[in-house]
């Protein structure tokens, strides 16, 4: 017998195993859906689209697709991963059934999207109620508001899909606009709503920003009226810095922190009236003084008539990063950026740091790209709108699971790829004894204790 020179054990492989299941860790997502009422909510809201004598519930099909995206799938056919494990995921619809269901839902996309949004709102209310002090809306107020971030992202299309169009980055595809509820540094975040748009949609289209923000506010469990008050802060980049959108935020009495484009007149006024002593050192991400960065308020140096009352204009200057290109409005080799806010209280460095933490929205976009947004699989525009709703469901489930079951572990901040490698991909063995079914996980696996603790917290009751 020849001796192996491989550093790995030589194993014989066969297909005779029984009771072994893959992706056993995904049961945390299923328990989360049950505990928050999302399972029953989707079944109830989507009941009008269930045909008589149909075997499969459209609500479960939608939830199965969301779970598929959460564990790493990127097309509807990846539902086969769940279909192969009926002991964990139950009866899963076939590919033709899924295709017919998506087609039927897309035929009445506005009603279907409203039904899914309603189920998500109720489940979000239940999740936040169960989370208690770990919920993102715990003890929010004027000085510590709930933050909603808005941002757009491009998705390339590699074939002729309905309403795909050239993008400003010389690509071809779609330019969706998202809103995310920020969980702060202790957690990740959850999507509030998303709008699918053609690739040539503008970055600063006020009507789209207003629509997405309106739908995002409707997702808040405690928002039954038009005026939600100043306990909500809206953050966007300069794409939201339009008269129409800022007026909308003002009318709804929301706090805002929105990127603002500097004009030559503003920069010239700064050159004329500001001195070095007027600038205040800025803070880094840890709240400490950051060398080479300063902030100043220039509200009184420029004419802001026509903008909402109470709007403050704050400018930041800093040494540009290596390789960064300076612009015409930059001065003395320093990069100038600005934002506007209607927050009355707080030091300038704190307000500027709060605005700069909008970068966490980029992490949420990256998570969405890793959860099915990198490719929109359908030709129909309405079917791809349903796909965006499935992505939002998958991200919701993941965020709620982390909030409810992993709140005291650094796993609450893990991104989807890390969760898939360490949690969702765990294998197990199904055992039946005394009319009970149990899922046994490997005792030696590094995250078994984390999984069992999380599963216990997600038990009903």
Short mmCIF file of N, CA, C and O in Angstrom, two decimals, residues 82-211:
data_model
loop_
_atom_site.label_atom_id
_atom_site.label_comp_id
_atom_site.label_asym_id
_atom_site.label_seq_id
_atom_site.Cartn_x
_atom_site.Cartn_y
_atom_site.Cartn_z
N UNK A 82 -32.56 24.04 -0.19
CA UNK A 82 -33.53 23.80 0.88
C UNK A 82 -34.38 22.57 0.57
O UNK A 82 -34.73 21.80 1.46
N UNK A 83 -34.71 22.38 -0.71
CA UNK A 83 -35.57 21.27 -1.10
C UNK A 83 -34.92 19.92 -0.76
O UNK A 83 -35.61 18.93 -0.49
N UNK A 84 -33.58 19.89 -0.75
CA UNK A 84 -32.87 18.65 -0.47
C UNK A 84 -32.88 18.27 1.00
O UNK A 84 -32.47 17.17 1.37
N UNK A 85 -33.36 19.18 1.87
CA UNK A 85 -33.35 18.92 3.31
C UNK A 85 -34.76 19.08 3.89
O UNK A 85 -35.04 19.98 4.67
N UNK A 86 -35.70 18.20 3.53
CA UNK A 86 -37.07 18.33 4.04
C UNK A 86 -37.16 18.17 5.56
O UNK A 86 -38.10 18.66 6.18
N UNK A 87 -36.19 17.48 6.15
CA UNK A 87 -36.20 17.32 7.59
C UNK A 87 -36.01 18.62 8.34
O UNK A 87 -36.40 18.74 9.50
N UNK A 88 -35.41 19.60 7.68
CA UNK A 88 -35.17 20.91 8.30
C UNK A 88 -36.14 21.96 7.75
O UNK A 88 -36.72 22.73 8.52
N UNK A 89 -36.34 21.98 6.44
CA UNK A 89 -37.09 23.06 5.79
C UNK A 89 -38.49 22.65 5.37
O UNK A 89 -39.21 23.48 4.81
N UNK A 90 -38.88 21.41 5.63
CA UNK A 90 -40.22 20.97 5.26
C UNK A 90 -40.37 20.81 3.76
O UNK A 90 -39.39 20.67 3.02
N UNK A 91 -41.61 20.83 3.29
CA UNK A 91 -41.89 20.67 1.87
C UNK A 91 -41.58 21.98 1.14
O UNK A 91 -42.15 23.02 1.46
N UNK A 92 -40.68 21.90 0.18
CA UNK A 92 -40.26 23.08 -0.58
C UNK A 92 -40.73 22.94 -2.03
O UNK A 92 -40.58 21.87 -2.63
N UNK A 93 -41.27 23.99 -2.58
CA UNK A 93 -41.86 23.95 -3.92
C UNK A 93 -40.81 23.66 -4.98
O UNK A 93 -39.62 23.97 -4.83
N UNK A 94 -41.26 23.07 -6.08
CA UNK A 94 -40.38 22.78 -7.21
C UNK A 94 -40.08 24.06 -7.98
O UNK A 94 -40.75 25.09 -7.81
N UNK A 95 -39.07 23.99 -8.83
CA UNK A 95 -38.70 25.16 -9.62
C UNK A 95 -39.85 25.67 -10.50
O UNK A 95 -40.08 26.89 -10.56
N UNK A 96 -40.59 24.79 -11.20
CA UNK A 96 -41.73 25.31 -11.99
C UNK A 96 -42.78 26.00 -11.12
O UNK A 96 -43.35 27.02 -11.52
N UNK A 97 -43.05 25.45 -9.92
CA UNK A 97 -44.03 26.08 -9.04
C UNK A 97 -43.55 27.45 -8.58
O UNK A 97 -44.32 28.42 -8.54
N UNK A 98 -42.28 27.55 -8.25
CA UNK A 98 -41.71 28.83 -7.84
C UNK A 98 -41.80 29.83 -8.99
O UNK A 98 -42.16 31.01 -8.79
N UNK A 99 -41.47 29.39 -10.19
CA UNK A 99 -41.52 30.28 -11.35
C UNK A 99 -42.94 30.79 -11.59
O UNK A 99 -43.15 31.99 -11.83
N UNK A 100 -43.93 29.90 -11.50
CA UNK A 100 -45.32 30.33 -11.70
C UNK A 100 -45.75 31.28 -10.58
O UNK A 100 -46.50 32.24 -10.83
N UNK A 101 -45.31 31.03 -9.36
CA UNK A 101 -45.67 31.90 -8.25
C UNK A 101 -45.10 33.29 -8.43
O UNK A 101 -45.80 34.30 -8.23
N UNK A 102 -43.83 33.38 -8.81
CA UNK A 102 -43.21 34.69 -9.02
C UNK A 102 -43.92 35.43 -10.15
O UNK A 102 -44.18 36.65 -10.06
N UNK A 103 -44.28 34.73 -11.21
CA UNK A 103 -45.00 35.35 -12.32
C UNK A 103 -46.35 35.89 -11.87
O UNK A 103 -46.75 37.00 -12.23
N UNK A 104 -47.06 35.10 -11.06
CA UNK A 104 -48.37 35.53 -10.57
C UNK A 104 -48.24 36.73 -9.64
O UNK A 104 -49.05 37.66 -9.70
N UNK A 105 -47.25 36.72 -8.79
CA UNK A 105 -47.05 37.84 -7.87
C UNK A 105 -46.64 39.10 -8.63
O UNK A 105 -47.10 40.21 -8.32
N UNK A 106 -45.77 38.94 -9.63
CA UNK A 106 -45.32 40.09 -10.40
C UNK A 106 -46.45 40.72 -11.20
O UNK A 106 -46.42 41.92 -11.49
N UNK A 107 -47.47 39.93 -11.56
CA UNK A 107 -48.60 40.47 -12.32
C UNK A 107 -49.39 41.49 -11.52
O UNK A 107 -50.06 42.35 -12.09
N UNK A 108 -49.31 41.41 -10.20
CA UNK A 108 -49.97 42.39 -9.33
C UNK A 108 -48.95 42.93 -8.33
O UNK A 108 -49.19 42.94 -7.12
N UNK A 109 -47.82 43.38 -8.85
CA UNK A 109 -46.69 43.76 -8.01
C UNK A 109 -47.02 44.80 -6.94
O UNK A 109 -46.62 44.62 -5.78
N UNK A 110 -47.74 45.89 -7.25
CA UNK A 110 -48.02 46.88 -6.20
C UNK A 110 -48.76 46.29 -5.01
O UNK A 110 -48.42 46.57 -3.85
N UNK A 111 -49.79 45.46 -5.28
CA UNK A 111 -50.54 44.85 -4.17
C UNK A 111 -49.68 43.86 -3.40
O UNK A 111 -49.75 43.79 -2.17
N UNK A 112 -48.88 43.08 -4.12
CA UNK A 112 -48.04 42.08 -3.46
C UNK A 112 -46.97 42.75 -2.60
O UNK A 112 -46.73 42.36 -1.46
N UNK A 113 -46.34 43.79 -3.14
CA UNK A 113 -45.32 44.49 -2.37
C UNK A 113 -45.91 45.14 -1.12
O UNK A 113 -45.28 45.15 -0.06
N UNK A 114 -47.13 45.67 -1.24
CA UNK A 114 -47.81 46.24 -0.07
C UNK A 114 -48.11 45.15 0.96
O UNK A 114 -48.00 45.38 2.17
N UNK A 115 -48.51 43.96 0.49
CA UNK A 115 -48.80 42.86 1.41
C UNK A 115 -47.55 42.39 2.13
O UNK A 115 -47.56 42.17 3.35
N UNK A 116 -46.44 42.26 1.40
CA UNK A 116 -45.18 41.85 2.04
C UNK A 116 -44.70 42.92 3.01
O UNK A 116 -44.24 42.61 4.12
N UNK A 117 -44.84 44.19 2.63
CA UNK A 117 -44.43 45.28 3.52
C UNK A 117 -45.25 45.27 4.80
O UNK A 117 -44.72 45.52 5.90
N UNK A 118 -46.54 44.98 4.69
CA UNK A 118 -47.39 44.92 5.88
C UNK A 118 -46.95 43.81 6.82
O UNK A 118 -46.89 43.99 8.04
N UNK A 119 -46.64 42.64 6.25
CA UNK A 119 -46.16 41.52 7.08
C UNK A 119 -44.83 41.87 7.74
O UNK A 119 -44.60 41.52 8.91
N UNK A 120 -43.97 42.56 7.03
CA UNK A 120 -42.68 42.96 7.61
C UNK A 120 -42.87 43.97 8.73
O UNK A 120 -42.16 43.91 9.75
N UNK A 121 -43.81 44.89 8.57
CA UNK A 121 -44.04 45.88 9.62
C UNK A 121 -44.48 45.21 10.92
O UNK A 121 -43.98 45.52 12.01
N UNK A 122 -45.43 44.27 10.80
CA UNK A 122 -45.90 43.57 12.00
C UNK A 122 -44.78 42.74 12.62
O UNK A 122 -44.64 42.70 13.86
N UNK A 123 -44.00 42.06 11.79
CA UNK A 123 -42.90 41.25 12.32
C UNK A 123 -41.83 42.13 12.96
O UNK A 123 -41.24 41.76 13.99
N UNK A 124 -41.58 43.30 12.38
CA UNK A 124 -40.60 44.21 12.96
C UNK A 124 -41.04 44.69 14.34
O UNK A 124 -40.25 44.78 15.28
N UNK A 125 -42.34 45.00 14.44
CA UNK A 125 -42.87 45.43 15.74
C UNK A 125 -42.69 44.34 16.78
O UNK A 125 -42.30 44.61 17.93
N UNK A 126 -42.96 43.10 16.40
CA UNK A 126 -42.79 41.97 17.33
C UNK A 126 -41.32 41.78 17.68
O UNK A 126 -40.97 41.57 18.86
N UNK A 127 -40.44 41.86 16.69
CA UNK A 127 -39.00 41.67 16.94
C UNK A 127 -38.46 42.74 17.88
O UNK A 127 -37.72 42.43 18.82
N UNK A 128 -38.83 43.99 17.64
CA UNK A 128 -38.33 45.07 18.49
C UNK A 128 -38.90 44.97 19.90
O UNK A 128 -38.22 45.29 20.88
N UNK A 129 -40.14 44.52 20.01
CA UNK A 129 -40.73 44.34 21.33
C UNK A 129 -40.00 43.25 22.11
O UNK A 129 -39.71 43.40 23.30
N UNK A 130 -39.69 42.14 21.43
CA UNK A 130 -38.97 41.05 22.08
C UNK A 130 -37.54 41.44 22.42
O UNK A 130 -36.97 40.96 23.41
N UNK A 131 -36.94 42.30 21.62
CA UNK A 131 -35.53 42.68 21.84
C UNK A 131 -35.35 43.56 23.07
O UNK A 131 -34.26 43.60 23.65
N UNK A 132 -36.38 44.28 23.47
CA UNK A 132 -36.28 45.11 24.67
C UNK A 132 -35.22 46.19 24.54
O UNK A 132 -35.23 46.99 23.60
N UNK A 133 -34.27 46.19 25.45
CA UNK A 133 -33.22 47.23 25.45
C UNK A 133 -32.26 47.09 24.29
O UNK A 133 -31.47 48.01 24.04
N UNK A 134 -32.29 45.96 23.57
CA UNK A 134 -31.41 45.78 22.40
C UNK A 134 -32.06 46.24 21.11
O UNK A 134 -31.44 46.20 20.05
N UNK A 135 -33.32 46.68 21.18
CA UNK A 135 -34.02 47.15 19.99
C UNK A 135 -33.46 48.50 19.55
O UNK A 135 -33.04 49.31 20.37
N UNK A 136 -33.45 48.78 18.24
CA UNK A 136 -32.90 50.06 17.76
C UNK A 136 -33.69 51.27 18.19
O UNK A 136 -33.17 52.39 18.17
N UNK A 137 -34.95 51.09 18.61
CA UNK A 137 -35.76 52.23 19.03
C UNK A 137 -35.83 52.38 20.55
O UNK A 137 -36.66 53.13 21.06
N UNK A 138 -34.94 51.67 21.27
CA UNK A 138 -34.98 51.74 22.73
C UNK A 138 -34.50 53.10 23.20
O UNK A 138 -33.38 53.52 22.92
N UNK A 139 -35.36 53.81 23.93
CA UNK A 139 -35.04 55.09 24.54
C UNK A 139 -34.55 56.13 23.52
O UNK A 139 -33.63 56.91 23.79
N UNK A 140 -35.15 56.14 22.35
CA UNK A 140 -34.77 57.17 21.38
C UNK A 140 -35.41 58.49 21.78
O UNK A 140 -36.42 58.53 22.49
N UNK A 141 -34.82 59.59 21.34
CA UNK A 141 -35.33 60.92 21.64
C UNK A 141 -34.64 61.94 20.76
O UNK A 141 -33.91 61.60 19.81
N UNK A 142 -34.84 63.20 21.06
CA UNK A 142 -34.27 64.27 20.25
C UNK A 142 -32.75 64.19 20.22
O UNK A 142 -32.12 64.37 19.18
N UNK A 143 -32.14 63.90 21.37
CA UNK A 143 -30.68 63.86 21.44
C UNK A 143 -30.10 62.53 20.99
O UNK A 143 -28.90 62.42 20.73
N UNK A 144 -30.91 61.50 20.91
CA UNK A 144 -30.45 60.18 20.48
C UNK A 144 -31.52 59.57 19.58
O UNK A 144 -32.21 58.62 19.94
N UNK A 145 -31.67 60.10 18.35
CA UNK A 145 -32.78 59.67 17.49
C UNK A 145 -32.52 58.33 16.81
O UNK A 145 -31.38 57.87 16.71
N UNK A 146 -33.60 57.73 16.35
CA UNK A 146 -33.49 56.58 15.46
C UNK A 146 -33.02 57.09 14.11
O UNK A 146 -33.55 58.07 13.59
N UNK A 147 -32.03 56.42 13.53
CA UNK A 147 -31.42 56.91 12.29
C UNK A 147 -31.85 56.04 11.11
O UNK A 147 -31.77 54.82 11.16
N UNK A 148 -32.32 56.71 10.05
CA UNK A 148 -32.64 56.06 8.79
C UNK A 148 -31.69 56.60 7.73
O UNK A 148 -31.64 57.80 7.48
N UNK A 149 -30.92 55.71 7.13
CA UNK A 149 -29.97 56.08 6.08
C UNK A 149 -30.55 55.77 4.71
O UNK A 149 -31.13 54.69 4.51
N UNK A 150 -30.39 56.70 3.77
CA UNK A 150 -30.80 56.49 2.39
C UNK A 150 -29.56 56.47 1.50
O UNK A 150 -28.66 57.29 1.67
N UNK A 151 -29.54 55.53 0.58
CA UNK A 151 -28.41 55.46 -0.35
C UNK A 151 -28.83 54.66 -1.57
O UNK A 151 -29.71 53.80 -1.50
N UNK A 152 -28.19 54.96 -2.69
CA UNK A 152 -28.48 54.27 -3.95
C UNK A 152 -27.27 53.42 -4.33
O UNK A 152 -26.14 53.68 -3.91
N UNK A 153 -27.53 52.39 -5.13
CA UNK A 153 -26.45 51.53 -5.58
C UNK A 153 -26.77 51.00 -6.97
O UNK A 153 -27.94 50.91 -7.37
N UNK A 154 -25.73 50.65 -7.70
CA UNK A 154 -25.88 50.14 -9.06
C UNK A 154 -25.83 48.62 -9.07
O UNK A 154 -25.06 48.01 -8.32
N UNK A 155 -26.65 48.03 -9.91
CA UNK A 155 -26.61 46.58 -10.15
C UNK A 155 -26.50 46.36 -11.65
O UNK A 155 -27.36 46.79 -12.41
N UNK A 156 -25.43 45.72 -12.08
CA UNK A 156 -25.21 45.50 -13.51
C UNK A 156 -26.15 44.43 -14.04
O UNK A 156 -26.51 43.46 -13.34
N UNK A 157 -26.57 44.60 -15.26
CA UNK A 157 -27.37 43.60 -15.97
C UNK A 157 -26.54 43.09 -17.13
O UNK A 157 -26.00 43.89 -17.92
N UNK A 158 -26.40 41.79 -17.24
CA UNK A 158 -25.57 41.19 -18.28
C UNK A 158 -26.41 40.66 -19.44
O UNK A 158 -25.89 39.91 -20.29
N UNK A 159 -27.69 41.02 -19.46
CA UNK A 159 -28.56 40.67 -20.57
C UNK A 159 -29.64 41.75 -20.66
O UNK A 159 -29.74 42.62 -19.80
N UNK A 160 -30.44 41.70 -21.69
CA UNK A 160 -31.48 42.71 -21.91
C UNK A 160 -32.65 42.46 -20.96
O UNK A 160 -33.53 41.65 -21.23
N UNK A 161 -32.63 43.14 -19.83
CA UNK A 161 -33.73 43.03 -18.87
C UNK A 161 -34.63 44.26 -19.01
O UNK A 161 -34.17 45.33 -19.41
N UNK A 162 -35.89 44.12 -18.65
CA UNK A 162 -36.85 45.20 -18.81
C UNK A 162 -36.41 46.42 -17.99
O UNK A 162 -36.13 46.31 -16.80
N UNK A 163 -36.36 47.57 -18.64
CA UNK A 163 -36.02 48.86 -18.05
C UNK A 163 -34.56 48.98 -17.60
O UNK A 163 -34.22 49.95 -16.94
N UNK A 164 -33.73 48.01 -17.92
CA UNK A 164 -32.30 48.20 -17.68
C UNK A 164 -31.81 49.31 -18.60
O UNK A 164 -32.27 49.44 -19.74
N UNK A 165 -30.87 50.12 -18.11
CA UNK A 165 -30.43 51.29 -18.88
C UNK A 165 -28.98 51.60 -18.53
O UNK A 165 -28.44 51.13 -17.52
N UNK A 166 -28.33 52.41 -19.38
CA UNK A 166 -26.94 52.81 -19.08
C UNK A 166 -26.87 53.57 -17.75
O UNK A 166 -27.76 54.34 -17.41
N UNK A 167 -25.78 53.36 -17.01
CA UNK A 167 -25.59 54.00 -15.71
C UNK A 167 -24.54 55.10 -15.82
O UNK A 167 -23.79 55.17 -16.80
N UNK A 168 -24.46 55.93 -14.77
CA UNK A 168 -23.51 57.03 -14.79
C UNK A 168 -22.07 56.54 -14.69
O UNK A 168 -21.13 57.31 -14.92
N UNK A 169 -21.87 55.28 -14.36
CA UNK A 169 -20.51 54.71 -14.33
C UNK A 169 -20.20 53.94 -15.60
O UNK A 169 -19.33 53.08 -15.61
N UNK A 170 -20.95 54.23 -16.64
CA UNK A 170 -20.75 53.63 -17.97
C UNK A 170 -21.02 52.13 -17.97
O UNK A 170 -20.48 51.39 -18.79
N UNK A 171 -21.86 51.69 -17.05
CA UNK A 171 -22.32 50.32 -17.05
C UNK A 171 -23.71 50.23 -17.63
O UNK A 171 -24.20 51.15 -18.30
N UNK A 172 -24.38 49.13 -17.35
CA UNK A 172 -25.74 48.90 -17.87
C UNK A 172 -26.49 48.09 -16.83
O UNK A 172 -26.03 47.03 -16.40
N UNK A 173 -27.64 48.59 -16.39
CA UNK A 173 -28.40 47.84 -15.39
C UNK A 173 -29.40 48.70 -14.67
O UNK A 173 -30.18 49.43 -15.30
N UNK A 174 -29.33 48.65 -13.33
CA UNK A 174 -30.34 49.30 -12.49
C UNK A 174 -29.67 50.17 -11.43
O UNK A 174 -28.51 49.98 -11.09
N UNK A 175 -30.45 51.12 -10.92
CA UNK A 175 -29.94 52.08 -9.92
C UNK A 175 -30.97 52.13 -8.78
O UNK A 175 -31.78 53.04 -8.70
N UNK A 176 -30.93 51.12 -7.91
CA UNK A 176 -31.94 51.02 -6.85
C UNK A 176 -31.62 51.98 -5.71
O UNK A 176 -30.46 52.30 -5.44
N UNK A 177 -32.66 52.42 -5.02
CA UNK A 177 -32.55 53.34 -3.89
C UNK A 177 -33.05 52.62 -2.64
O UNK A 177 -34.17 52.11 -2.63
N UNK A 178 -32.21 52.58 -1.59
CA UNK A 178 -32.49 51.82 -0.38
C UNK A 178 -32.56 52.73 0.83
O UNK A 178 -31.96 53.81 0.85
N UNK A 179 -33.27 52.27 1.85
CA UNK A 179 -33.24 52.92 3.16
C UNK A 179 -32.97 51.83 4.20
O UNK A 179 -33.49 50.72 4.10
N UNK A 180 -32.13 52.18 5.18
CA UNK A 180 -31.73 51.23 6.21
C UNK A 180 -31.93 51.85 7.59
O UNK A 180 -31.63 53.04 7.79
N UNK A 181 -32.40 51.05 8.53
CA UNK A 181 -32.50 51.46 9.92
C UNK A 181 -31.19 51.10 10.61
O UNK A 181 -30.81 49.93 10.66
N UNK A 182 -30.51 52.10 11.11
CA UNK A 182 -29.18 51.89 11.69
C UNK A 182 -29.29 51.35 13.10
O UNK A 182 -30.07 51.86 13.92
N UNK A 183 -28.52 50.31 13.41
CA UNK A 183 -28.47 49.75 14.75
C UNK A 183 -27.35 50.33 15.59
O UNK A 183 -27.16 49.90 16.74
N UNK A 184 -26.59 51.25 15.02
CA UNK A 184 -25.49 51.82 15.77
C UNK A 184 -24.27 50.92 15.78
O UNK A 184 -24.23 49.88 15.11
N UNK A 185 -23.24 51.27 16.56
CA UNK A 185 -22.00 50.49 16.56
C UNK A 185 -22.16 49.09 17.15
O UNK A 185 -21.33 48.22 16.92
N UNK A 186 -23.23 48.84 17.92
CA UNK A 186 -23.38 47.55 18.58
C UNK A 186 -23.97 46.48 17.67
O UNK A 186 -23.88 45.29 17.97
N UNK A 187 -24.57 46.89 16.55
CA UNK A 187 -25.21 45.93 15.68
C UNK A 187 -24.96 46.24 14.23
O UNK A 187 -24.03 46.96 13.87
N UNK A 188 -25.79 45.69 13.37
CA UNK A 188 -25.65 45.91 11.93
C UNK A 188 -26.70 46.92 11.50
O UNK A 188 -26.51 48.11 11.59
N UNK A 189 -27.81 46.45 11.04
CA UNK A 189 -28.88 47.32 10.58
C UNK A 189 -29.88 46.47 9.81
O UNK A 189 -29.62 45.31 9.50
N UNK A 190 -31.03 47.05 9.52
CA UNK A 190 -32.04 46.30 8.78
C UNK A 190 -32.65 47.21 7.71
O UNK A 190 -32.80 48.41 7.92
N UNK A 191 -32.99 46.65 6.56
CA UNK A 191 -33.56 47.48 5.49
C UNK A 191 -34.99 47.87 5.82
O UNK A 191 -35.76 47.06 6.34
N UNK A 192 -35.32 49.10 5.55
CA UNK A 192 -36.71 49.54 5.72
C UNK A 192 -37.48 49.35 4.42
O UNK A 192 -38.56 48.78 4.41
N UNK A 193 -36.91 49.81 3.32
CA UNK A 193 -37.58 49.65 2.03
C UNK A 193 -36.55 49.85 0.92
O UNK A 193 -35.44 50.34 1.16
N UNK A 194 -36.94 49.47 -0.28
CA UNK A 194 -36.07 49.61 -1.45
C UNK A 194 -36.90 49.91 -2.67
O UNK A 194 -38.04 49.42 -2.80
N UNK A 195 -36.37 50.73 -3.56
CA UNK A 195 -37.05 51.07 -4.81
C UNK A 195 -36.15 50.69 -5.98
O UNK A 195 -35.02 51.16 -6.07
N UNK A 196 -36.66 49.83 -6.84
CA UNK A 196 -35.92 49.46 -8.04
C UNK A 196 -36.14 50.53 -9.10
O UNK A 196 -37.29 50.90 -9.38
N UNK A 197 -35.05 51.02 -9.70
CA UNK A 197 -35.14 52.08 -10.69
C UNK A 197 -34.25 51.72 -11.89
O UNK A 197 -33.28 50.97 -11.76
N UNK A 198 -34.57 52.24 -13.08
CA UNK A 198 -33.68 52.02 -14.23
C UNK A 198 -32.29 52.57 -13.96
O UNK A 198 -32.09 53.42 -13.09
N UNK A 199 -31.32 52.10 -14.71
CA UNK A 199 -29.94 52.51 -14.49
C UNK A 199 -29.68 53.98 -14.71
O UNK A 199 -28.73 54.54 -14.14
N UNK A 200 -30.52 54.65 -15.52
CA UNK A 200 -30.31 56.07 -15.77
C UNK A 200 -31.09 56.96 -14.81
O UNK A 200 -31.19 58.17 -15.03
N UNK A 201 -31.65 56.39 -13.74
CA UNK A 201 -32.35 57.20 -12.74
C UNK A 201 -31.35 58.13 -12.06
O UNK A 201 -30.21 57.76 -11.79
N UNK A 202 -31.79 59.33 -11.75
CA UNK A 202 -30.90 60.32 -11.18
C UNK A 202 -30.53 60.02 -9.74
O UNK A 202 -31.30 59.41 -8.99
N UNK A 203 -29.36 60.51 -9.32
CA UNK A 203 -28.91 60.32 -7.94
C UNK A 203 -29.62 61.27 -6.99
O UNK A 203 -29.69 61.01 -5.79
N UNK A 204 -30.12 62.39 -7.51
CA UNK A 204 -30.74 63.40 -6.65
C UNK A 204 -32.21 63.64 -7.02
O UNK A 204 -32.70 64.76 -6.91
N UNK A 205 -32.89 62.58 -7.43
CA UNK A 205 -34.31 62.69 -7.76
C UNK A 205 -35.12 62.79 -6.48
O UNK A 205 -35.26 61.82 -5.73
N UNK A 206 -35.66 63.97 -6.20
CA UNK A 206 -36.35 64.22 -4.93
C UNK A 206 -37.58 63.34 -4.77
O UNK A 206 -37.88 62.87 -3.67
N UNK A 207 -38.31 63.12 -5.85
CA UNK A 207 -39.54 62.32 -5.76
C UNK A 207 -39.23 60.91 -5.28
O UNK A 207 -39.98 60.33 -4.47
N UNK A 208 -38.13 60.33 -5.76
CA UNK A 208 -37.76 58.99 -5.33
C UNK A 208 -37.32 58.97 -3.87
O UNK A 208 -37.67 58.06 -3.11
N UNK A 209 -36.55 59.98 -3.46
CA UNK A 209 -36.14 60.06 -2.06
C UNK A 209 -37.36 60.20 -1.14
O UNK A 209 -37.43 59.58 -0.07
N UNK A 210 -38.32 61.01 -1.54
CA UNK A 210 -39.52 61.20 -0.73
C UNK A 210 -40.32 59.90 -0.64
O UNK A 210 -40.82 59.53 0.44
N UNK A 211 -40.45 59.18 -1.74
CA UNK A 211 -41.20 57.93 -1.74
C UNK A 211 -40.55 56.89 -0.83
O UNK A 211 -41.21 56.22 -0.04
#
